[in-house]
Amino acid sequence: MDFDSKTIIENGIGTIGKIKIIKALAEENKMVTIYVLHKRTGLKREDIKRNLKDLLSIDWVKEKRMANSMYHLNRDNEYVNAILGFFANVGYIGQS
């Protein structure tokens, strides 16, 4: 599905939950389950699933179905790279 830039940005970072999920996925740098995202973000599993659905729809997150669904950031996406660059520049990610 093709979205315009405004829709992509609003769907991608429209909630604090999505920002937390992006941060957690960026810092894990590997595929993770909803359980790991729950532990890293403190979000309810239902909220994680809803936010992941939006992030999957705009291709910011990729899903691989194994025994459990696994998720990772789509680092080939230009918007994801721009967001990660911004997060790193302001110290939101990459800090211990």
Short mmCIF file of C-alpha atoms in Angstrom, two decimals:
data_model
loop_
_atom_site.label_atom_id
_atom_site.label_comp_id
_atom_site.label_asym_id
_atom_site.label_seq_id
_atom_site.Cartn_x
_atom_site.Cartn_y
_atom_site.Cartn_z
CA MET A 1 0.00 0.00 0.00
CA ASP A 2 1.37 3.44 -0.91
CA PHE A 3 1.12 6.24 1.64
CA ASP A 4 2.21 9.88 1.39
CA SER A 5 5.00 11.15 3.67
CA LYS A 6 2.57 12.84 6.09
CA THR A 7 0.64 9.60 6.62
CA ILE A 8 3.82 7.56 7.00
CA ILE A 9 5.25 9.88 9.67
CA GLU A 10 1.96 10.16 11.56
CA ASN A 11 1.45 6.38 11.52
CA GLY A 12 5.10 5.76 12.40
CA ILE A 13 5.58 8.07 15.36
CA GLY A 14 2.02 8.96 16.28
CA THR A 15 2.19 7.50 19.80
CA ILE A 16 4.69 7.19 22.61
CA GLY A 17 4.25 3.41 22.33
CA LYS A 18 5.54 3.38 18.76
CA ILE A 19 8.52 5.51 19.75
CA LYS A 20 9.33 3.10 22.59
CA ILE A 21 9.02 0.12 20.24
CA ILE A 22 11.31 1.73 17.64
CA LYS A 23 13.84 2.49 20.39
CA ALA A 24 13.70 -1.07 21.74
CA LEU A 25 14.10 -2.59 18.29
CA ALA A 26 16.97 -0.24 17.45
CA GLU A 27 18.82 -1.11 20.64
CA GLU A 28 18.24 -4.87 20.34
CA ASN A 29 19.62 -4.93 16.79
CA LYS A 30 18.17 -8.43 16.30
CA MET A 31 14.76 -10.04 15.85
CA VAL A 32 12.65 -10.02 19.02
CA THR A 33 9.31 -11.31 20.23
CA ILE A 34 6.40 -9.34 21.64
CA TYR A 35 7.49 -10.63 25.07
CA VAL A 36 10.91 -8.97 24.69
CA LEU A 37 9.26 -5.74 23.53
CA HIS A 38 6.95 -5.90 26.55
CA LYS A 39 9.94 -6.27 28.88
CA ARG A 40 11.93 -3.49 27.15
CA THR A 41 9.08 -0.97 26.83
CA GLY A 42 6.75 -1.67 29.73
CA LEU A 43 3.82 -1.50 27.29
CA LYS A 44 0.85 -3.85 27.44
CA ARG A 45 1.00 -6.72 24.96
CA GLU A 46 -2.24 -5.54 23.30
CA ASP A 47 -0.77 -2.06 22.79
CA ILE A 48 2.42 -3.55 21.34
CA LYS A 49 0.42 -5.64 18.88
CA ARG A 50 -1.66 -2.63 17.79
CA ASN A 51 1.42 -0.44 17.35
CA LEU A 52 3.30 -3.18 15.48
CA LYS A 53 0.37 -3.52 13.08
CA ASP A 54 0.76 0.18 12.16
CA LEU A 55 4.56 -0.08 11.89
CA LEU A 56 4.26 -3.19 9.71
CA SER A 57 1.75 -1.44 7.43
CA ILE A 58 4.24 1.33 6.60
CA ASP A 59 7.17 -1.12 6.27
CA TRP A 60 9.13 0.27 9.23
CA VAL A 61 9.11 -3.12 10.93
CA LYS A 62 9.45 -6.58 9.42
CA GLU A 63 7.89 -9.73 10.82
CA LYS A 64 9.12 -13.29 10.53
CA ARG A 65 6.87 -16.08 11.68
CA MET A 66 8.67 -18.91 13.39
CA ALA A 67 7.54 -20.69 16.57
CA ASN A 68 6.65 -17.14 17.65
CA SER A 69 6.38 -14.03 15.52
CA MET A 70 9.69 -12.18 15.51
CA TYR A 71 10.14 -8.49 14.70
CA HIS A 72 12.97 -6.22 13.62
CA LEU A 73 13.38 -2.74 12.19
CA ASN A 74 13.51 -2.43 8.42
CA ARG A 75 16.85 -0.66 8.22
CA ASP A 76 16.49 -0.45 4.43
CA ASN A 77 13.61 2.03 4.89
CA GLU A 78 14.64 5.67 4.42
CA TYR A 79 12.21 6.91 7.08
CA VAL A 80 13.51 4.42 9.65
CA ASN A 81 17.09 5.53 8.97
CA ALA A 82 16.13 9.20 9.31
CA ILE A 83 14.29 8.55 12.59
CA LEU A 84 17.20 6.50 13.96
CA GLY A 85 19.61 9.27 12.97
CA PHE A 86 17.47 11.82 14.79
CA PHE A 87 17.14 9.60 17.87
CA ALA A 88 20.94 9.09 17.94
CA ASN A 89 21.64 12.83 17.44
CA VAL A 90 19.45 13.81 20.39
CA GLY A 91 20.76 10.99 22.61
CA TYR A 92 17.55 8.95 22.72
CA ILE A 93 19.35 5.82 21.45
CA GLY A 94 22.96 4.76 21.60
CA GLN A 95 23.46 5.93 25.17
CA SER A 96 24.28 3.55 28.01
#
